[in-house]
Tab-separated table of C-alpha atoms and ligand atoms in Angstrom:
chain	number	residue	atom	x	y	z
X	1	MET	CA	152.723	56.971	124.187
X	2	GLN	CA	155.090	54.698	126.093
X	3	LYS	CA	157.884	56.232	128.150
X	4	TRP	CA	160.984	56.795	126.041
X	5	GLN	CA	164.241	55.159	127.017
X	6	PRO	CA	167.442	54.672	125.032
X	7	GLU	CA	166.392	51.042	124.551
X	8	SER	CA	162.623	51.505	124.082
X	9	TRP	CA	163.100	51.116	120.300
X	10	GLN	CA	163.681	47.417	120.943
X	11	THR	CA	159.933	46.898	121.499
X	12	LYS	CA	159.055	48.335	118.066
X	13	THR	CA	159.250	47.012	114.522
X	14	ILE	CA	162.936	46.645	113.769
X	15	ARG	CA	164.066	46.881	110.150
X	16	GLN	CA	167.491	46.885	108.478
X	17	ILE	CA	169.350	45.701	111.592
X	18	PRO	CA	170.932	42.277	111.092
X	19	ASP	CA	170.730	39.311	113.435
X	20	TYR	CA	174.113	38.697	115.000
X	21	PRO	CA	175.123	35.052	115.409
X	22	SER	CA	175.785	35.538	119.131
X	23	ALA	CA	173.620	37.879	121.196
X	24	GLN	CA	176.137	37.496	124.001
X	25	ALA	CA	179.067	38.664	121.900
X	26	LEU	CA	177.012	41.628	120.702
X	27	ASP	CA	176.061	42.592	124.264
X	28	ALA	CA	179.662	42.385	125.443
X	29	THR	CA	180.732	44.679	122.595
X	30	LEU	CA	177.998	47.190	123.329
X	31	SER	CA	178.841	47.304	127.060
X	32	GLU	CA	182.402	48.082	126.089
X	33	LEU	CA	181.297	50.770	123.606
X	34	ALA	CA	179.049	52.415	126.184
X	35	ASN	CA	182.177	53.211	128.218
X	36	TYR	CA	184.042	54.808	125.331
X	37	PRO	CA	184.294	58.598	125.290
X	38	PRO	CA	181.663	60.468	123.280
X	39	LEU	CA	182.670	61.564	119.778
X	40	VAL	CA	180.858	64.905	119.865
X	41	THR	CA	179.552	67.145	122.638
X	42	PRO	CA	176.094	68.504	123.553
X	43	LEU	CA	177.451	72.022	123.179
X	44	GLU	CA	178.453	71.375	119.564
X	45	ILE	CA	175.115	69.708	118.910
X	46	LYS	CA	173.258	72.744	120.246
X	47	ARG	CA	175.436	75.022	118.143
X	48	LEU	CA	174.537	73.061	115.022
X	49	LYS	CA	170.850	73.140	115.957
X	50	GLN	CA	171.044	76.934	116.144
X	51	GLN	CA	172.731	77.068	112.744
X	52	LEU	CA	170.110	74.780	111.226
X	53	ALA	CA	167.465	77.116	112.647
X	54	ASN	CA	169.306	80.027	111.016
X	55	ALA	CA	169.305	78.180	107.701
X	56	ALA	CA	165.561	77.505	108.005
X	57	ALA	CA	165.137	81.258	108.441
X	58	GLY	CA	167.248	82.018	105.357
X	59	LYS	CA	170.193	83.333	107.333
X	60	ALA	CA	172.611	80.502	106.558
X	61	PHE	CA	173.015	77.708	104.015
X	62	ILE	CA	173.844	74.055	104.693
X	63	LEU	CA	176.340	72.039	102.699
X	64	GLN	CA	176.007	68.380	103.671
X	65	GLY	CA	178.191	65.885	101.874
X	66	GLY	CA	180.443	62.880	101.929
X	67	ASP	CA	180.547	59.220	101.026
X	68	CYS	CA	177.488	57.103	100.509
X	69	ALA	CA	179.230	54.656	102.794
X	70	GLU	CA	182.542	55.289	104.468
X	71	SER	CA	184.815	52.269	104.319
X	72	PHE	CA	187.451	51.293	106.856
X	73	ALA	CA	189.941	51.032	103.982
X	74	GLU	CA	189.428	54.686	103.034
X	75	CYS	CA	189.795	56.057	106.575
X	76	ARG	CA	193.257	57.208	105.536
X	77	THR	CA	194.938	60.559	105.949
X	78	ASN	CA	194.745	61.570	102.321
X	79	ASN	CA	191.149	60.492	101.807
X	80	ILE	CA	190.051	62.424	104.885
X	81	ILE	CA	192.064	65.508	103.966
X	82	ASN	CA	190.733	65.448	100.406
X	83	LYS	CA	187.149	65.075	101.585
X	84	THR	CA	187.547	67.900	104.064
X	85	ARG	CA	189.239	70.072	101.476
X	86	ILE	CA	186.534	69.672	98.863
X	87	LEU	CA	183.809	70.516	101.379
X	88	LEU	CA	185.752	73.593	102.494
X	89	GLN	CA	186.413	74.739	98.947
X	90	MET	CA	182.787	74.237	97.990
X	91	SER	CA	181.715	76.164	101.070
X	92	LEU	CA	183.971	79.064	100.163
X	93	ILE	CA	182.533	79.210	96.658
X	94	LEU	CA	179.012	79.080	98.078
X	95	LEU	CA	179.837	81.720	100.677
X	96	TYR	CA	181.015	83.998	97.910
X	97	GLY	CA	178.022	83.299	95.690
X	98	LEU	CA	175.253	83.231	98.284
X	99	ARG	CA	176.633	85.816	100.694
X	100	LYS	CA	175.470	83.725	103.641
X	101	PRO	CA	177.359	81.709	106.239
X	102	ILE	CA	177.774	78.165	104.950
X	103	VAL	CA	177.407	75.410	107.530
X	104	ARG	CA	179.412	72.303	106.667
X	105	VAL	CA	178.033	68.942	107.674
X	106	GLY	CA	180.013	65.882	106.602
X	107	ARG	CA	178.587	62.460	105.952
X	108	ILE	CA	181.644	61.423	107.860
X	109	ALA	CA	183.055	59.820	111.009
X	110	GLY	CA	180.299	57.251	111.349
X	111	GLN	CA	178.561	56.777	107.983
X	112	PHE	CA	179.253	53.049	108.054
X	113	ALA	CA	175.832	51.330	107.955
X	114	LYS	CA	173.654	51.018	104.857
X	115	PRO	CA	169.989	50.171	104.389
X	116	ARG	CA	169.585	47.576	101.641
X	117	SER	CA	166.584	46.622	99.549
X	118	GLU	CA	167.486	42.904	99.634
X	119	ASP	CA	168.417	40.887	102.721
X	120	VAL	CA	170.389	38.344	100.711
X	121	GLU	CA	172.465	38.208	97.559
X	122	THR	CA	172.802	35.190	95.261
X	123	ARG	CA	175.803	34.520	93.029
X	124	ASP	CA	176.311	31.319	91.048
X	125	GLY	CA	173.725	29.498	93.109
X	126	GLU	CA	175.175	30.587	96.452
X	127	THR	CA	173.069	32.840	98.679
X	128	LEU	CA	174.611	35.003	101.397
X	129	THR	CA	173.562	37.883	103.631
X	130	THR	CA	173.816	41.178	101.787
X	131	TYR	CA	176.673	43.615	102.509
X	132	ARG	CA	175.330	46.211	104.959
X	133	GLY	CA	178.296	48.519	105.456
X	134	ASP	CA	181.685	48.100	107.125
X	135	ILE	CA	180.282	48.483	110.649
X	136	ILE	CA	178.311	45.262	110.093
X	137	ASN	CA	180.064	42.937	107.634
X	138	GLN	CA	182.435	42.894	104.663
X	139	PRO	CA	181.752	43.295	100.942
X	140	GLY	CA	183.634	40.134	99.857
X	141	PHE	CA	181.379	37.267	98.820
X	142	SER	CA	182.085	34.514	101.360
X	143	ALA	CA	180.069	33.308	104.331
X	144	LYS	CA	182.778	34.503	106.707
X	145	GLU	CA	182.928	38.006	105.248
X	146	ARG	CA	179.169	38.437	105.130
X	147	THR	CA	178.438	37.260	108.681
X	148	PRO	CA	177.689	40.251	110.930
X	149	ASP	CA	180.569	40.638	113.369
X	150	PRO	CA	180.095	42.747	116.531
X	151	GLN	CA	183.826	43.496	116.732
X	152	ARG	CA	183.351	45.666	113.647
X	153	ILE	CA	181.226	48.011	115.757
X	154	LEU	CA	184.238	48.835	117.920
X	155	THR	CA	186.430	49.140	114.851
X	156	ALA	CA	183.925	51.584	113.363
X	157	TYR	CA	184.011	53.671	116.529
X	158	ASN	CA	187.806	53.732	116.332
X	159	TYR	CA	187.784	54.820	112.701
X	160	ALA	CA	185.193	57.489	113.460
X	161	ALA	CA	187.369	58.772	116.312
X	162	ARG	CA	190.482	58.875	114.119
X	163	THR	CA	188.615	60.678	111.378
X	164	LEU	CA	187.198	63.218	113.791
X	165	ASN	CA	190.569	63.824	115.348
X	166	LEU	CA	192.002	64.833	112.000
X	167	LEU	CA	188.904	66.846	111.094
X	168	ARG	CA	189.145	68.813	114.315
X	169	ALA	CA	192.855	69.447	113.817
X	170	LEU	CA	192.287	70.639	110.262
X	171	GLY	CA	189.407	72.834	111.413
X	172	SER	CA	191.229	74.559	114.245
X	173	GLY	CA	194.339	75.003	112.125
X	174	GLY	CA	192.363	76.975	109.555
X	175	PHE	CA	193.313	74.710	106.672
X	176	ALA	CA	195.912	76.952	105.094
X	177	ASP	CA	195.283	76.035	101.492
X	178	LEU	CA	191.836	77.609	101.635
X	179	GLN	CA	193.546	80.947	101.622
X	180	HIS	CA	195.224	80.182	98.343
X	181	PRO	CA	192.524	79.347	95.839
X	182	GLU	CA	195.090	79.882	93.105
X	183	ASN	CA	196.560	76.555	94.225
X	184	TRP	CA	193.341	74.614	93.979
X	185	ASP	CA	193.553	71.783	91.574
X	186	LEU	CA	191.514	73.431	88.871
X	187	ASP	CA	192.979	71.645	85.941
X	188	PHE	CA	189.460	70.683	84.894
X	189	MET	CA	188.775	74.271	83.946
X	190	LYS	CA	190.708	73.638	80.784
X	191	HIS	CA	187.969	71.217	79.793
X	192	SER	CA	185.071	73.419	80.695
X	193	PRO	CA	183.049	75.790	78.568
X	194	LEU	CA	182.757	77.800	81.764
X	195	ALA	CA	186.526	78.093	82.134
X	196	GLY	CA	186.619	81.863	81.855
X	197	GLU	CA	183.949	82.287	84.479
X	198	TYR	CA	185.669	79.912	86.880
X	199	HIS	CA	188.939	81.771	86.600
X	200	LYS	CA	187.180	85.022	87.325
X	201	LEU	CA	185.462	83.552	90.370
X	202	VAL	CA	188.684	82.163	91.795
X	203	ASP	CA	190.446	85.473	91.161
X	204	LYS	CA	187.684	87.327	92.963
X	205	ILE	CA	187.735	85.012	95.967
X	206	GLU	CA	191.510	85.378	96.144
X	207	ASP	CA	191.129	89.127	95.959
X	208	VAL	CA	188.584	89.249	98.791
X	209	ILE	CA	190.755	87.049	101.006
X	210	SER	CA	193.862	89.116	100.508
X	211	PHE	CA	191.851	92.313	101.028
X	212	ILE	CA	190.546	91.021	104.366
X	213	GLN	CA	193.974	89.841	105.405
X	214	SER	CA	195.508	93.206	104.584
X	215	ILE	CA	193.380	95.004	107.169
X	216	PRO	CA	195.342	95.215	110.437
X	217	GLY	CA	193.606	93.351	113.253
X	218	MET	CA	191.005	91.960	110.904
X	219	ASP	CA	190.688	88.229	110.796
X	220	ALA	CA	188.559	86.323	108.362
X	221	PRO	CA	186.627	84.081	110.710
X	222	GLU	CA	185.728	81.647	107.937
X	223	LEU	CA	189.421	81.129	107.330
X	224	GLY	CA	190.791	81.066	110.853
X	225	ARG	CA	188.718	78.413	112.556
X	226	VAL	CA	186.383	76.326	110.494
X	227	ASP	CA	183.447	74.536	112.015
X	228	PHE	CA	182.773	71.075	110.787
X	229	PHE	CA	179.797	69.040	111.883
X	230	THR	CA	179.213	65.316	111.436
X	231	SER	CA	176.192	63.312	110.339
X	232	HIS	CA	175.305	59.761	109.470
X	233	GLU	CA	172.256	57.593	108.996
X	234	ALA	CA	171.259	56.404	112.467
X	235	LEU	CA	170.652	52.898	111.199
X	236	LEU	CA	172.481	50.450	113.445
X	237	LEU	CA	170.556	51.297	116.600
X	238	PRO	CA	172.654	49.148	118.967
X	239	TYR	CA	175.646	51.403	118.086
X	240	GLU	CA	173.579	54.579	118.402
X	241	GLN	CA	172.115	53.478	121.728
X	242	ALA	CA	175.506	52.653	123.225
X	243	LEU	CA	176.675	56.199	122.471
X	244	THR	CA	173.506	57.837	123.824
X	245	HIS	CA	174.059	59.706	127.070
X	246	CYS	CA	171.968	61.708	129.505
X	247	ILE	CA	173.438	65.172	130.088
X	248	PRO	CA	171.861	67.853	132.279
X	249	ASP	CA	171.589	71.346	130.802
X	250	ASP	CA	172.587	74.514	132.693
X	251	ASN	CA	169.388	74.362	134.754
X	252	GLY	CA	169.988	70.772	135.698
X	253	THR	CA	167.258	69.428	133.374
X	254	PRO	CA	168.437	66.108	131.907
X	255	PHE	CA	168.499	65.651	128.133
X	256	TRP	CA	169.445	62.581	126.126
X	257	TYR	CA	171.946	63.058	123.321
X	258	ASN	CA	173.325	60.801	120.661
X	259	LEU	CA	176.996	61.643	121.055
X	260	SER	CA	178.181	59.687	118.007
X	261	ALA	CA	177.300	62.489	115.551
X	262	HIS	CA	175.842	65.966	115.566
X	263	LEU	CA	173.102	65.270	113.024
X	264	PRO	CA	171.686	61.738	112.783
X	265	TRP	CA	169.276	61.121	109.929
X	266	VAL	CA	166.672	58.527	109.107
X	267	GLY	CA	165.973	57.111	105.651
X	268	MET	CA	162.504	56.199	104.449
X	269	ARG	CA	163.140	52.466	104.663
X	270	THR	CA	163.183	52.769	108.462
X	271	ALA	CA	160.938	55.798	108.946
X	272	ASP	CA	157.525	54.205	109.482
X	273	PRO	CA	155.911	56.047	112.373
X	274	ASP	CA	155.805	52.827	114.446
X	275	SER	CA	159.372	51.831	113.621
X	276	ALA	CA	162.220	51.244	116.035
X	277	HIS	CA	164.192	54.031	114.368
X	278	ILE	CA	161.546	56.700	114.857
X	279	GLU	CA	161.071	55.581	118.461
X	280	TYR	CA	164.817	55.958	119.071
X	281	LEU	CA	165.061	59.376	117.417
X	282	ARG	CA	162.068	60.797	119.248
X	283	GLY	CA	163.891	60.770	122.583
X	284	ILE	CA	167.204	62.387	121.718
X	285	ASN	CA	167.841	66.092	121.779
X	286	ASN	CA	169.991	66.203	118.606
X	287	PRO	CA	168.651	67.843	115.489
X	288	ILE	CA	167.177	65.108	113.271
X	289	ALA	CA	167.080	64.868	109.492
X	290	ILE	CA	164.480	62.833	107.598
X	291	LYS	CA	164.756	61.756	103.971
X	292	VAL	CA	161.622	62.491	101.968
X	293	GLY	CA	161.272	60.491	98.761
X	294	PRO	CA	158.631	59.399	96.267
X	295	ARG	CA	156.851	56.975	98.631
X	296	MET	CA	156.221	59.621	101.277
X	297	THR	CA	152.549	60.504	101.790
X	298	ARG	CA	151.088	63.591	103.424
X	299	GLU	CA	149.707	61.538	106.327
X	300	TRP	CA	153.041	59.842	106.903
X	301	LEU	CA	154.933	63.116	106.921
X	302	LEU	CA	152.438	64.700	109.317
X	303	GLN	CA	152.716	61.732	111.671
X	304	LEU	CA	156.494	62.039	111.663
X	305	LEU	CA	156.255	65.739	112.467
X	306	ASP	CA	153.856	64.934	115.324
X	307	ILE	CA	156.212	62.385	116.810
X	308	LEU	CA	159.593	64.010	116.176
X	309	HIS	CA	158.724	67.701	116.130
X	310	PRO	CA	155.967	68.126	118.736
X	311	ASP	CA	157.296	71.425	120.134
X	312	ASN	CA	158.235	73.023	116.822
X	313	GLU	CA	161.667	73.717	118.271
X	314	PRO	CA	163.823	75.787	115.884
X	315	GLY	CA	166.483	73.685	114.146
X	316	ARG	CA	165.065	70.361	115.331
X	317	ILE	CA	163.880	68.952	111.990
X	318	THR	CA	165.573	68.953	108.618
X	319	LEU	CA	163.689	67.407	105.704
X	320	ILE	CA	165.955	66.210	102.907
X	321	HIS	CA	163.951	65.734	99.731
X	322	ARG	CA	165.265	63.286	97.143
X	323	PHE	CA	162.864	62.683	94.300
X	324	GLY	CA	164.742	62.589	90.982
X	325	ALA	CA	164.970	65.097	88.165
X	326	ASP	CA	161.934	63.620	86.384
X	327	THR	CA	159.481	63.713	89.238
X	328	ILE	CA	160.466	66.489	91.637
X	329	LYS	CA	158.085	68.879	89.902
X	330	GLU	CA	155.044	66.723	90.748
X	331	GLN	CA	156.204	65.335	94.044
X	332	LEU	CA	157.816	68.185	95.948
X	333	PRO	CA	154.990	70.764	95.994
X	334	PRO	CA	152.491	68.531	97.887
X	335	MET	CA	155.150	67.909	100.548
X	336	LEU	CA	155.847	71.626	100.874
X	337	ASP	CA	152.093	72.283	101.175
X	338	THR	CA	151.717	69.618	103.830
X	339	VAL	CA	154.409	71.136	106.000
X	340	LYS	CA	153.074	74.653	105.449
X	341	ALA	CA	149.611	73.519	106.525
X	342	SER	CA	151.051	71.867	109.651
X	343	GLY	CA	152.261	75.262	110.836
X	344	LYS	CA	155.611	73.745	111.767
X	345	THR	CA	158.971	75.145	110.768
X	346	VAL	CA	161.463	72.799	109.161
X	347	LEU	CA	164.676	73.210	107.240
X	348	TRP	CA	164.492	71.898	103.662
X	349	LEU	CA	167.546	70.428	101.965
X	350	CYS	CA	167.762	68.941	98.486
X	351	ASP	CA	169.560	65.628	97.947
X	352	PRO	CA	169.776	65.484	94.141
X	353	MET	CA	171.703	62.186	94.217
X	354	HIS	CA	169.439	59.390	95.419
X	355	GLY	CA	166.549	59.932	93.037
X	356	ASN	CA	168.902	59.932	90.061
X	357	THR	CA	170.685	56.607	90.378
X	358	GLU	CA	170.624	54.489	87.235
X	359	LYS	CA	172.424	51.526	85.729
X	360	THR	CA	174.500	51.671	82.555
X	361	GLN	CA	174.158	49.030	79.855
X	362	ASP	CA	177.007	47.183	81.570
X	363	GLY	CA	175.050	47.157	84.824
X	364	ILE	CA	177.188	49.783	86.595
X	365	LYS	CA	175.401	52.062	89.086
X	366	THR	CA	175.897	55.686	88.094
X	367	ARG	CA	174.370	59.158	88.212
X	368	ARG	CA	174.515	61.771	85.504
X	369	PHE	CA	175.835	65.224	86.378
X	370	ASP	CA	173.112	66.885	84.304
X	371	ASN	CA	170.317	65.050	86.119
X	372	ILE	CA	171.787	65.982	89.487
X	373	LEU	CA	172.064	69.603	88.436
X	374	SER	CA	168.593	69.544	86.929
X	375	GLU	CA	166.969	68.294	90.143
X	376	LEU	CA	168.823	70.909	92.125
X	377	THR	CA	167.896	73.749	89.780
X	378	GLN	CA	164.267	72.689	89.792
X	379	ALA	CA	164.339	72.462	93.588
X	380	PHE	CA	165.496	76.075	93.917
X	381	ASP	CA	162.780	77.229	91.514
X	382	ILE	CA	159.997	75.171	93.115
X	383	HIS	CA	160.804	76.522	96.570
X	384	VAL	CA	160.717	80.054	95.217
X	385	SER	CA	157.366	79.549	93.522
X	386	GLU	CA	155.880	77.814	96.586
X	387	GLY	CA	157.107	80.534	98.921
X	388	THR	CA	159.299	78.142	100.905
X	389	LEU	CA	163.029	78.158	101.333
X	390	LEU	CA	165.686	75.723	100.178
X	391	GLY	CA	168.176	76.018	103.009
X	392	GLY	CA	170.881	73.707	101.759
X	393	VAL	CA	172.122	70.851	99.637
X	394	HIS	CA	173.128	67.250	100.288
X	395	PHE	CA	175.648	65.442	98.079
X	396	GLU	CA	177.413	62.128	97.881
X	397	LEU	CA	180.927	63.156	96.990
X	398	THR	CA	184.567	62.465	97.556
X	399	GLY	CA	187.684	64.584	97.304
X	400	ASP	CA	189.378	61.925	95.220
X	401	ASN	CA	189.439	61.561	91.482
X	402	VAL	CA	187.089	58.629	91.148
X	403	THR	CA	184.948	57.939	88.094
X	404	GLU	CA	181.515	57.025	89.423
X	405	CYS	CA	179.158	59.726	88.133
X	406	THR	CA	179.166	60.652	84.448
X	407	GLY	CA	179.208	64.122	82.890
X	408	GLY	CA	180.630	67.327	84.281
X	409	ALA	CA	183.192	69.572	82.646
X	410	ARG	CA	185.455	66.682	81.720
X	411	GLY	CA	182.520	64.875	80.132
X	412	LEU	CA	183.028	61.460	81.738
X	413	SER	CA	181.140	58.825	79.778
X	414	ASP	CA	179.798	55.393	80.689
X	415	LYS	CA	182.986	53.933	79.225
X	416	ASP	CA	185.124	55.913	81.700
X	417	LEU	CA	183.384	54.496	84.751
X	418	HIS	CA	185.645	51.462	85.116
X	419	LYS	CA	188.773	53.671	85.337
X	420	GLY	CA	188.356	54.652	88.971
X	421	TYR	CA	185.169	53.212	90.389
X	422	LYS	CA	185.738	52.740	94.122
X	423	SER	CA	182.356	53.137	95.819
X	424	LEU	CA	180.997	49.986	97.430
X	425	VAL	CA	177.491	51.399	97.350
X	426	ASP	CA	176.331	54.579	95.547
X	427	PRO	CA	178.304	56.605	92.950
X	428	ARG	CA	179.811	59.874	94.213
X	429	LEU	CA	180.721	63.135	92.545
X	430	ASN	CA	184.493	63.351	92.279
X	431	TYR	CA	186.638	66.357	93.198
X	432	GLU	CA	186.170	68.204	89.928
X	433	GLN	CA	182.472	67.463	89.628
X	434	SER	CA	181.884	68.636	93.203
X	435	LEU	CA	183.724	71.896	92.673
X	436	GLU	CA	181.873	72.482	89.426
X	437	MET	CA	178.563	71.799	91.156
X	438	ALA	CA	179.349	74.400	93.824
X	439	MET	CA	180.238	76.935	91.152
X	440	LEU	CA	177.005	76.292	89.287
X	441	ILE	CA	174.942	76.696	92.469
X	442	ALA	CA	176.729	79.952	93.250
X	443	LYS	CA	176.026	81.094	89.702
X	444	LYS	CA	172.358	80.137	89.967
X	445	PHE	CA	172.039	82.289	93.085
X	446	LYS	CA	173.750	85.214	91.430
X	447	GLY	CA	171.374	84.838	88.537
T	1	PEP	C1	171.814	57.600	101.569
T	1	PEP	O1	171.698	58.796	101.860
T	1	PEP	O2	172.907	57.037	101.440
T	1	PEP	C2	170.594	56.818	101.284
T	1	PEP	C3	170.579	55.488	101.325
T	1	PEP	O3	169.577	57.600	100.926
T	1	PEP	P1	168.043	57.285	100.812
T	1	PEP	O4	167.665	56.607	102.122
T	1	PEP	O5	167.430	58.627	100.659
T	1	PEP	O6	167.855	56.405	99.620
T	2	CO	CO1	173.731	56.636	99.031
């Protein structure tokens, strides 16, 4: 195998990274970015790796969630607060239901680049480069907006830094409203057949919190300081490379880290064993997540484990399966067997979103709450029957009241989708649907 360097990916097969009109302008931008301060630290990354290892051993549970694609326009105070709040509220519900520490990992502060199935888009006879996420180009349909612009890379860094700054402030401040579940916006309960149960759950959580707070000298660590980790798809490798730094550990041994996020992941479109993306990921010391979908073969998965997980280091590899409610039953067990036979330890997460995307009659991309829940429920059961462990869940969600996925307690229908459809890419669970999902997972565990 060739020697790894932060730029060695450039000699491999590069997919999903656009050609910039000026290589010079891109290089100038990247030199500038390389001097910017890191967004996360090796210490935090190692702490997350330990927690992922705990989850793989059944001692913690991962809640990963956020936008399909963050947009510059939504990097606003309220959007960030709402997103953070929903993840915290879900984690509290899961903590109560699962009785395990919940590790929160946002798809946040850098989830700006999207893999696309088509390189170009044609409208009324005009063909332009496809929209690839705000870090690359703009969604509007004009040649100017669709041309990849390196300046957007610096803008993305700035938005990621702003987002993280607020996240860190909210985390260290304890996020006061967590301690008052009675104030959560639970209006949707009125619409739910599970209303009674929800009220009971919220009452119980409130009761536990006030009990803990009533004990002198006793602090509820989950409520005082909340950890929040970041993740994104490590897709735009020039950005990832510029934020990759060599840091010696306590013994002076140098390690490379991607300091743009704690947990970078790779999607299947860029996960061929000889791809640029796998080459890049192999050399960094972050934990790595890999999406595992219907096209994955046993051989492919084993090759990825060979390349990315040679030392079987605890917490290093997370496999996020995303098959779809109709096929998970056939497709997940062979993957679980393959990993078992490899003798390697991984953390399994279920992404019940990406295998359940469909189009309505009007051509709107949506996902149905029941299909999402069905894939998740099946995933829990399959892991139990295969003797493996589902260590967490992965959602596309937002804390805002959008209408992108149908179903849920309020029974959103296809006709409701136009009311608040904001996603530029995939449909997300809204605030109510996310909270309901967390409650149903907690209930499933209790059951
Ligand atoms: C995503 O997580 O936004 C995504 C594109 O997923 P996948 O690569 O699994 O389709
Ligand atoms: Co998506």
